[in-house]
Amino acid sequence: MEAAAAIVGLLFVLFVLAGVFVTVKAVKAAKRGVDRTVAQARRTVEDTTLRARQFAQPGVVGELAQLRLSLRTSMRATQEVLYGGSPDDASLSEAIGLFERLSAHGHELDDELKRLEREPDRATIGARLPDLRERLERITHSAESLRWAARDRARKFADDDLASLTDQIDVESGALRHWTRVEDATDPLRDPVPGRPESAGPNRPESAGPGETKTPGRGQPTDGPARSGATAGPSDAARSWGPTPEDPPAITARDPRTQPSYPWQKAPRTEDTTT
């Protein structure tokens, strides 16, 4: 009983720990979601405020708002491209490291521009604007270089994959349309078609149909003059330029006494001699 109670207590503790772990994970995930939503809402509000200030307050304040808006837009677009393509391309990890270093300079410039918005001395802001604009162009140019390089890399991989896929589809389409292959007797992969002369093979004679005479195949001896003489008439013989062929000699039976004997044959019977 004590062992059973210990096991039950241990299981209860494990269930409690699992519940606490799941609860903590859910709370952290919810907190990350809330923070992400709040940050996105804050960025949206700031971007809307900068756009409104750019058109509503011309002069130095409007130009500062335009610089901040350009910086935030360029950096956000580059961040989305790099972090979005990093799961599929591990080579972007070094580019992400460079972008994080560039982001530090971007945040520093954005904070400086934000402080200048509250500066009452407009002449000082006007004197600082050329330097700030140059820094902004350098940062945005570097961000655009990383962004377009990542996009070109992704497009190159997509084009290579599409070309390989197109070649495989062409090969498979040709295999599926095997009946459209060119009928060539020398093609070793051509399937024989029943009822056609080439289906008999290169060394097999064609089978004669009804009312047709068989044509001797390759390597089959022909009768030559005997066959031509049998089918030719008197007019053909008279029209011939060569001598008239004589009748073939009669075939006589072989004499068994003159036939050659072989070691494996039995000796001939001598009944006639004994009688």
PDB file of C-alpha atoms in Angstrom, residues 43-252:
ATOM      1  CA  ARG A  43       4.858  51.686 -35.365  1.00  0.00           C
ATOM      2  CA  THR A  44       1.658  52.272 -37.275  1.00  0.00           C
ATOM      3  CA  VAL A  45       0.795  55.269 -35.120  1.00  0.00           C
ATOM      4  CA  GLU A  46       4.289  56.725 -35.473  1.00  0.00           C
ATOM      5  CA  ASP A  47       4.296  56.263 -39.240  1.00  0.00           C
ATOM      6  CA  THR A  48       0.894  57.907 -39.521  1.00  0.00           C
ATOM      7  CA  THR A  49       2.067  60.800 -37.348  1.00  0.00           C
ATOM      8  CA  LEU A  50       5.199  61.288 -39.452  1.00  0.00           C
ATOM      9  CA  ARG A  51       3.199  61.304 -42.687  1.00  0.00           C
ATOM     10  CA  ALA A  52       0.794  63.838 -41.250  1.00  0.00           C
ATOM     11  CA  ARG A  53       3.631  66.014 -39.967  1.00  0.00           C
ATOM     12  CA  GLN A  54       5.402  65.820 -43.329  1.00  0.00           C
ATOM     13  CA  PHE A  55       2.453  67.411 -45.106  1.00  0.00           C
ATOM     14  CA  ALA A  56       1.073  69.546 -42.283  1.00  0.00           C
ATOM     15  CA  GLN A  57       4.297  71.219 -41.141  1.00  0.00           C
ATOM     16  CA  PRO A  58       6.449  72.338 -44.054  1.00  0.00           C
ATOM     17  CA  GLY A  59       9.984  73.466 -43.455  1.00  0.00           C
ATOM     18  CA  VAL A  60      12.563  71.937 -41.152  1.00  0.00           C
ATOM     19  CA  VAL A  61      10.091  69.895 -39.091  1.00  0.00           C
ATOM     20  CA  GLY A  62       8.489  68.414 -42.192  1.00  0.00           C
ATOM     21  CA  GLU A  63      11.901  67.520 -43.628  1.00  0.00           C
ATOM     22  CA  LEU A  64      12.887  65.783 -40.397  1.00  0.00           C
ATOM     23  CA  ALA A  65       9.667  63.766 -40.523  1.00  0.00           C
ATOM     24  CA  GLN A  66      10.404  62.822 -44.138  1.00  0.00           C
ATOM     25  CA  LEU A  67      13.916  61.656 -43.227  1.00  0.00           C
ATOM     26  CA  ARG A  68      12.635  59.515 -40.355  1.00  0.00           C
ATOM     27  CA  LEU A  69       9.915  58.002 -42.501  1.00  0.00           C
ATOM     28  CA  SER A  70      12.362  57.104 -45.292  1.00  0.00           C
ATOM     29  CA  LEU A  71      14.757  55.507 -42.806  1.00  0.00           C
ATOM     30  CA  ARG A  72      12.080  53.440 -41.082  1.00  0.00           C
ATOM     31  CA  THR A  73      10.552  52.252 -44.356  1.00  0.00           C
ATOM     32  CA  SER A  74      13.894  51.127 -45.846  1.00  0.00           C
ATOM     33  CA  MET A  75      15.082  49.352 -42.697  1.00  0.00           C
ATOM     34  CA  ARG A  76      11.739  47.592 -42.158  1.00  0.00           C
ATOM     35  CA  ALA A  77      11.621  46.311 -45.761  1.00  0.00           C
ATOM     36  CA  THR A  78      15.165  44.943 -45.529  1.00  0.00           C
ATOM     37  CA  GLN A  79      14.422  43.271 -42.211  1.00  0.00           C
ATOM     38  CA  GLU A  80      11.349  41.509 -43.626  1.00  0.00           C
ATOM     39  CA  VAL A  81      13.278  40.206 -46.653  1.00  0.00           C
ATOM     40  CA  LEU A  82      16.256  38.902 -44.678  1.00  0.00           C
ATOM     41  CA  TYR A  83      14.370  37.338 -41.786  1.00  0.00           C
ATOM     42  CA  GLY A  84      11.720  35.952 -44.108  1.00  0.00           C
ATOM     43  CA  GLY A  85      14.244  34.159 -46.333  1.00  0.00           C
ATOM     44  CA  SER A  86      16.595  32.925 -43.592  1.00  0.00           C
ATOM     45  CA  PRO A  87      14.611  29.692 -42.856  1.00  0.00           C
ATOM     46  CA  ASP A  88      15.030  28.570 -46.496  1.00  0.00           C
ATOM     47  CA  ASP A  89      18.563  29.906 -47.086  1.00  0.00           C
ATOM     48  CA  ALA A  90      21.176  29.497 -44.354  1.00  0.00           C
ATOM     49  CA  SER A  91      23.600  31.730 -46.260  1.00  0.00           C
ATOM     50  CA  LEU A  92      21.598  34.778 -45.174  1.00  0.00           C
ATOM     51  CA  SER A  93      22.827  34.432 -41.582  1.00  0.00           C
ATOM     52  CA  GLU A  94      25.909  36.551 -42.292  1.00  0.00           C
ATOM     53  CA  ALA A  95      23.762  39.150 -44.054  1.00  0.00           C
ATOM     54  CA  ILE A  96      21.463  39.248 -41.027  1.00  0.00           C
ATOM     55  CA  GLY A  97      24.483  39.887 -38.782  1.00  0.00           C
ATOM     56  CA  LEU A  98      25.536  42.805 -40.982  1.00  0.00           C
ATOM     57  CA  PHE A  99      21.999  44.152 -40.992  1.00  0.00           C
ATOM     58  CA  GLU A 100      21.866  44.081 -37.190  1.00  0.00           C
ATOM     59  CA  ARG A 101      25.042  46.175 -37.059  1.00  0.00           C
ATOM     60  CA  LEU A 102      23.513  48.538 -39.609  1.00  0.00           C
ATOM     61  CA  SER A 103      20.308  48.692 -37.557  1.00  0.00           C
ATOM     62  CA  ALA A 104      22.270  50.038 -34.613  1.00  0.00           C
ATOM     63  CA  HIS A 105      23.374  53.006 -36.747  1.00  0.00           C
ATOM     64  CA  GLY A 106      19.832  53.397 -38.027  1.00  0.00           C
ATOM     65  CA  HIS A 107      18.347  53.499 -34.521  1.00  0.00           C
ATOM     66  CA  GLU A 108      20.979  56.039 -33.492  1.00  0.00           C
ATOM     67  CA  LEU A 109      20.110  58.277 -36.447  1.00  0.00           C
ATOM     68  CA  ASP A 110      16.380  57.916 -35.802  1.00  0.00           C
ATOM     69  CA  ASP A 111      16.816  58.906 -32.164  1.00  0.00           C
ATOM     70  CA  GLU A 112      18.853  61.953 -33.191  1.00  0.00           C
ATOM     71  CA  LEU A 113      16.216  63.028 -35.690  1.00  0.00           C
ATOM     72  CA  LYS A 114      13.536  62.538 -33.059  1.00  0.00           C
ATOM     73  CA  ARG A 115      15.415  64.778 -30.620  1.00  0.00           C
ATOM     74  CA  LEU A 116      15.830  67.470 -33.265  1.00  0.00           C
ATOM     75  CA  GLU A 117      12.047  67.580 -33.726  1.00  0.00           C
ATOM     76  CA  ARG A 118      11.784  69.124 -30.238  1.00  0.00           C
ATOM     77  CA  GLU A 119      14.668  71.537 -30.824  1.00  0.00           C
ATOM     78  CA  PRO A 120      13.389  75.150 -30.828  1.00  0.00           C
ATOM     79  CA  ASP A 121      16.416  76.546 -32.693  1.00  0.00           C
ATOM     80  CA  ARG A 122      15.495  76.059 -36.356  1.00  0.00           C
ATOM     81  CA  ALA A 123      18.797  77.505 -37.580  1.00  0.00           C
ATOM     82  CA  THR A 124      20.788  74.809 -35.801  1.00  0.00           C
ATOM     83  CA  ILE A 125      18.534  72.124 -37.264  1.00  0.00           C
ATOM     84  CA  GLY A 126      19.004  73.591 -40.748  1.00  0.00           C
ATOM     85  CA  ALA A 127      22.797  73.505 -40.316  1.00  0.00           C
ATOM     86  CA  ARG A 128      22.689  69.855 -39.239  1.00  0.00           C
ATOM     87  CA  LEU A 129      20.383  68.685 -42.003  1.00  0.00           C
ATOM     88  CA  PRO A 130      23.025  68.132 -44.763  1.00  0.00           C
ATOM     89  CA  ASP A 131      25.091  65.871 -42.492  1.00  0.00           C
ATOM     90  CA  LEU A 132      21.998  63.980 -41.337  1.00  0.00           C
ATOM     91  CA  ARG A 133      20.806  63.549 -44.920  1.00  0.00           C
ATOM     92  CA  GLU A 134      24.188  62.138 -45.968  1.00  0.00           C
ATOM     93  CA  ARG A 135      24.165  59.625 -43.109  1.00  0.00           C
ATOM     94  CA  LEU A 136      20.639  58.643 -44.026  1.00  0.00           C
ATOM     95  CA  GLU A 137      21.583  58.021 -47.658  1.00  0.00           C
ATOM     96  CA  ARG A 138      24.536  55.843 -46.640  1.00  0.00           C
ATOM     97  CA  ILE A 139      22.411  53.732 -44.284  1.00  0.00           C
ATOM     98  CA  THR A 140      19.514  53.336 -46.706  1.00  0.00           C
ATOM     99  CA  HIS A 141      21.889  52.518 -49.586  1.00  0.00           C
ATOM    100  CA  SER A 142      23.506  49.724 -47.537  1.00  0.00           C
ATOM    101  CA  ALA A 143      20.087  48.404 -46.520  1.00  0.00           C
ATOM    102  CA  GLU A 144      18.875  48.419 -50.121  1.00  0.00           C
ATOM    103  CA  SER A 145      22.033  46.582 -51.235  1.00  0.00           C
ATOM    104  CA  LEU A 146      21.355  43.777 -48.753  1.00  0.00           C
ATOM    105  CA  ARG A 147      17.665  43.682 -49.624  1.00  0.00           C
ATOM    106  CA  TRP A 148      18.103  43.472 -53.392  1.00  0.00           C
ATOM    107  CA  ALA A 149      20.954  40.963 -53.103  1.00  0.00           C
ATOM    108  CA  ALA A 150      18.704  38.678 -51.023  1.00  0.00           C
ATOM    109  CA  ARG A 151      15.874  39.079 -53.524  1.00  0.00           C
ATOM    110  CA  ASP A 152      18.131  38.350 -56.499  1.00  0.00           C
ATOM    111  CA  ARG A 153      19.440  35.247 -54.734  1.00  0.00           C
ATOM    112  CA  ALA A 154      15.934  33.967 -54.037  1.00  0.00           C
ATOM    113  CA  ARG A 155      14.875  34.639 -57.639  1.00  0.00           C
ATOM    114  CA  LYS A 156      17.966  32.846 -58.973  1.00  0.00           C
ATOM    115  CA  PHE A 157      17.172  29.760 -56.900  1.00  0.00           C
ATOM    116  CA  ALA A 158      13.570  29.884 -58.064  1.00  0.00           C
ATOM    117  CA  ASP A 159      14.647  30.119 -61.734  1.00  0.00           C
ATOM    118  CA  ASP A 160      17.060  27.176 -61.373  1.00  0.00           C
ATOM    119  CA  ASP A 161      14.412  25.069 -59.684  1.00  0.00           C
ATOM    120  CA  LEU A 162      11.882  25.974 -62.374  1.00  0.00           C
ATOM    121  CA  ALA A 163      14.342  25.065 -65.158  1.00  0.00           C
ATOM    122  CA  SER A 164      15.095  21.703 -63.549  1.00  0.00           C
ATOM    123  CA  LEU A 165      11.400  21.039 -63.046  1.00  0.00           C
ATOM    124  CA  THR A 166      10.669  21.943 -66.676  1.00  0.00           C
ATOM    125  CA  ASP A 167      13.318  19.473 -67.931  1.00  0.00           C
ATOM    126  CA  GLN A 168      11.898  16.690 -65.756  1.00  0.00           C
ATOM    127  CA  ILE A 169       8.371  17.429 -66.992  1.00  0.00           C
ATOM    128  CA  ASP A 170       9.554  17.344 -70.633  1.00  0.00           C
ATOM    129  CA  VAL A 171      11.205  13.954 -70.085  1.00  0.00           C
ATOM    130  CA  GLU A 172       8.122  12.564 -68.370  1.00  0.00           C
ATOM    131  CA  SER A 173       5.847  13.940 -71.091  1.00  0.00           C
ATOM    132  CA  GLY A 174       7.965  12.248 -73.751  1.00  0.00           C
ATOM    133  CA  ALA A 175       7.791   8.969 -71.846  1.00  0.00           C
ATOM    134  CA  LEU A 176       4.019   9.216 -71.570  1.00  0.00           C
ATOM    135  CA  ARG A 177       3.724   9.895 -75.325  1.00  0.00           C
ATOM    136  CA  HIS A 178       5.768   6.829 -76.308  1.00  0.00           C
ATOM    137  CA  TRP A 179       3.440   6.030 -79.220  1.00  0.00           C
ATOM    138  CA  THR A 180       4.494   9.219 -81.023  1.00  0.00           C
ATOM    139  CA  ARG A 181       8.070   7.997 -81.412  1.00  0.00           C
ATOM    140  CA  VAL A 182       9.400   8.153 -84.983  1.00  0.00           C
ATOM    141  CA  GLU A 183       8.963   4.825 -86.732  1.00  0.00           C
ATOM    142  CA  ASP A 184      12.556   3.889 -87.475  1.00  0.00           C
ATOM    143  CA  ALA A 185      13.573   0.317 -88.220  1.00  0.00           C
ATOM    144  CA  THR A 186      17.053   0.930 -86.838  1.00  0.00           C
ATOM    145  CA  ASP A 187      15.722   2.186 -83.475  1.00  0.00           C
ATOM    146  CA  PRO A 188      16.492  -0.559 -80.924  1.00  0.00           C
ATOM    147  CA  LEU A 189      13.842   0.831 -78.564  1.00  0.00           C
ATOM    148  CA  ARG A 190      11.058   0.745 -81.123  1.00  0.00           C
ATOM    149  CA  ASP A 191       8.302  -1.680 -80.220  1.00  0.00           C
ATOM    150  CA  PRO A 192       7.376  -4.163 -82.995  1.00  0.00           C
ATOM    151  CA  VAL A 193       3.949  -3.496 -84.435  1.00  0.00           C
ATOM    152  CA  PRO A 194       1.951  -6.637 -85.353  1.00  0.00           C
ATOM    153  CA  GLY A 195       0.904  -6.830 -88.984  1.00  0.00           C
ATOM    154  CA  ARG A 196       3.777  -4.753 -90.312  1.00  0.00           C
ATOM    155  CA  PRO A 197       6.675  -6.139 -92.388  1.00  0.00           C
ATOM    156  CA  GLU A 198       9.310  -4.853 -89.967  1.00  0.00           C
ATOM    157  CA  SER A 199       7.795  -6.865 -87.109  1.00  0.00           C
ATOM    158  CA  ALA A 200       9.171 -10.040 -88.664  1.00  0.00           C
ATOM    159  CA  GLY A 201      12.728  -8.967 -87.892  1.00  0.00           C
ATOM    160  CA  PRO A 202      15.674  -8.286 -90.188  1.00  0.00           C
ATOM    161  CA  ASN A 203      16.522 -11.982 -90.786  1.00  0.00           C
ATOM    162  CA  ARG A 204      13.027 -13.498 -90.951  1.00  0.00           C
ATOM    163  CA  PRO A 205      11.160 -13.874 -94.275  1.00  0.00           C
ATOM    164  CA  GLU A 206       7.771 -12.294 -94.648  1.00  0.00           C
ATOM    165  CA  SER A 207       4.775 -14.563 -94.544  1.00  0.00           C
ATOM    166  CA  ALA A 208       2.988 -14.705 -97.827  1.00  0.00           C
ATOM    167  CA  GLY A 209      -0.597 -13.636 -97.852  1.00  0.00           C
ATOM    168  CA  PRO A 210      -3.384 -15.184 -99.851  1.00  0.00           C
ATOM    169  CA  GLY A 211      -2.686 -14.983-103.558  1.00  0.00           C
ATOM    170  CA  GLU A 212       0.934 -13.980-103.057  1.00  0.00           C
ATOM    171  CA  THR A 213       4.136 -15.892-103.616  1.00  0.00           C
ATOM    172  CA  LYS A 214       6.767 -16.135-100.940  1.00  0.00           C
ATOM    173  CA  THR A 215       9.845 -14.073-101.518  1.00  0.00           C
ATOM    174  CA  PRO A 216      13.049 -15.748-100.391  1.00  0.00           C
ATOM    175  CA  GLY A 217      14.505 -14.114 -97.343  1.00  0.00           C
ATOM    176  CA  ARG A 218      18.019 -12.997 -96.778  1.00  0.00           C
ATOM    177  CA  GLY A 219      20.464 -15.859 -96.910  1.00  0.00           C
ATOM    178  CA  GLN A 220      17.897 -18.255 -98.515  1.00  0.00           C
ATOM    179  CA  PRO A 221      19.156 -19.887-101.738  1.00  0.00           C
ATOM    180  CA  THR A 222      17.302 -19.304-104.964  1.00  0.00           C
ATOM    181  CA  ASP A 223      16.864 -21.676-107.871  1.00  0.00           C
ATOM    182  CA  GLY A 224      18.355 -19.181-110.361  1.00  0.00           C
ATOM    183  CA  PRO A 225      18.065 -20.327-113.932  1.00  0.00           C
ATOM    184  CA  ALA A 226      15.878 -23.309-113.073  1.00  0.00           C
ATOM    185  CA  ARG A 227      13.132 -21.125-111.607  1.00  0.00           C
ATOM    186  CA  SER A 228      13.408 -18.545-114.381  1.00  0.00           C
ATOM    187  CA  GLY A 229      13.299 -21.298-116.974  1.00  0.00           C
ATOM    188  CA  ALA A 230      10.219 -22.792-115.414  1.00  0.00           C
ATOM    189  CA  THR A 231       8.298 -19.568-115.538  1.00  0.00           C
ATOM    190  CA  ALA A 232       9.612 -18.246-118.875  1.00  0.00           C
ATOM    191  CA  GLY A 233       7.743 -19.142-122.090  1.00  0.00           C
ATOM    192  CA  PRO A 234       9.021 -19.928-125.632  1.00  0.00           C
ATOM    193  CA  SER A 235       8.914 -16.303-126.589  1.00  0.00           C
ATOM    194  CA  ASP A 236      11.197 -15.474-123.682  1.00  0.00           C
ATOM    195  CA  ALA A 237      13.696 -18.139-124.751  1.00  0.00           C
ATOM    196  CA  ALA A 238      13.718 -16.910-128.367  1.00  0.00           C
ATOM    197  CA  ARG A 239      14.132 -13.337-127.229  1.00  0.00           C
ATOM    198  CA  SER A 240      17.111 -14.154-125.035  1.00  0.00           C
ATOM    199  CA  TRP A 241      20.567 -12.946-126.144  1.00  0.00           C
ATOM    200  CA  GLY A 242      22.434 -15.811-124.475  1.00  0.00           C
ATOM    201  CA  PRO A 243      22.596 -19.526-125.307  1.00  0.00           C
ATOM    202  CA  THR A 244      19.555 -21.615-124.580  1.00  0.00           C
ATOM    203  CA  PRO A 245      20.045 -23.502-121.329  1.00  0.00           C
ATOM    204  CA  GLU A 246      20.061 -27.251-121.610  1.00  0.00           C
ATOM    205  CA  ASP A 247      17.836 -29.577-119.635  1.00  0.00           C
ATOM    206  CA  PRO A 248      19.205 -30.316-116.188  1.00  0.00           C
ATOM    207  CA  PRO A 249      20.848 -33.754-115.844  1.00  0.00           C
ATOM    208  CA  ALA A 250      18.843 -36.532-114.265  1.00  0.00           C
ATOM    209  CA  ILE A 251      19.542 -37.288-110.643  1.00  0.00           C
ATOM    210  CA  THR A 252      20.685 -40.889-110.137  1.00  0.00           C
TER     211      THR A 252
END
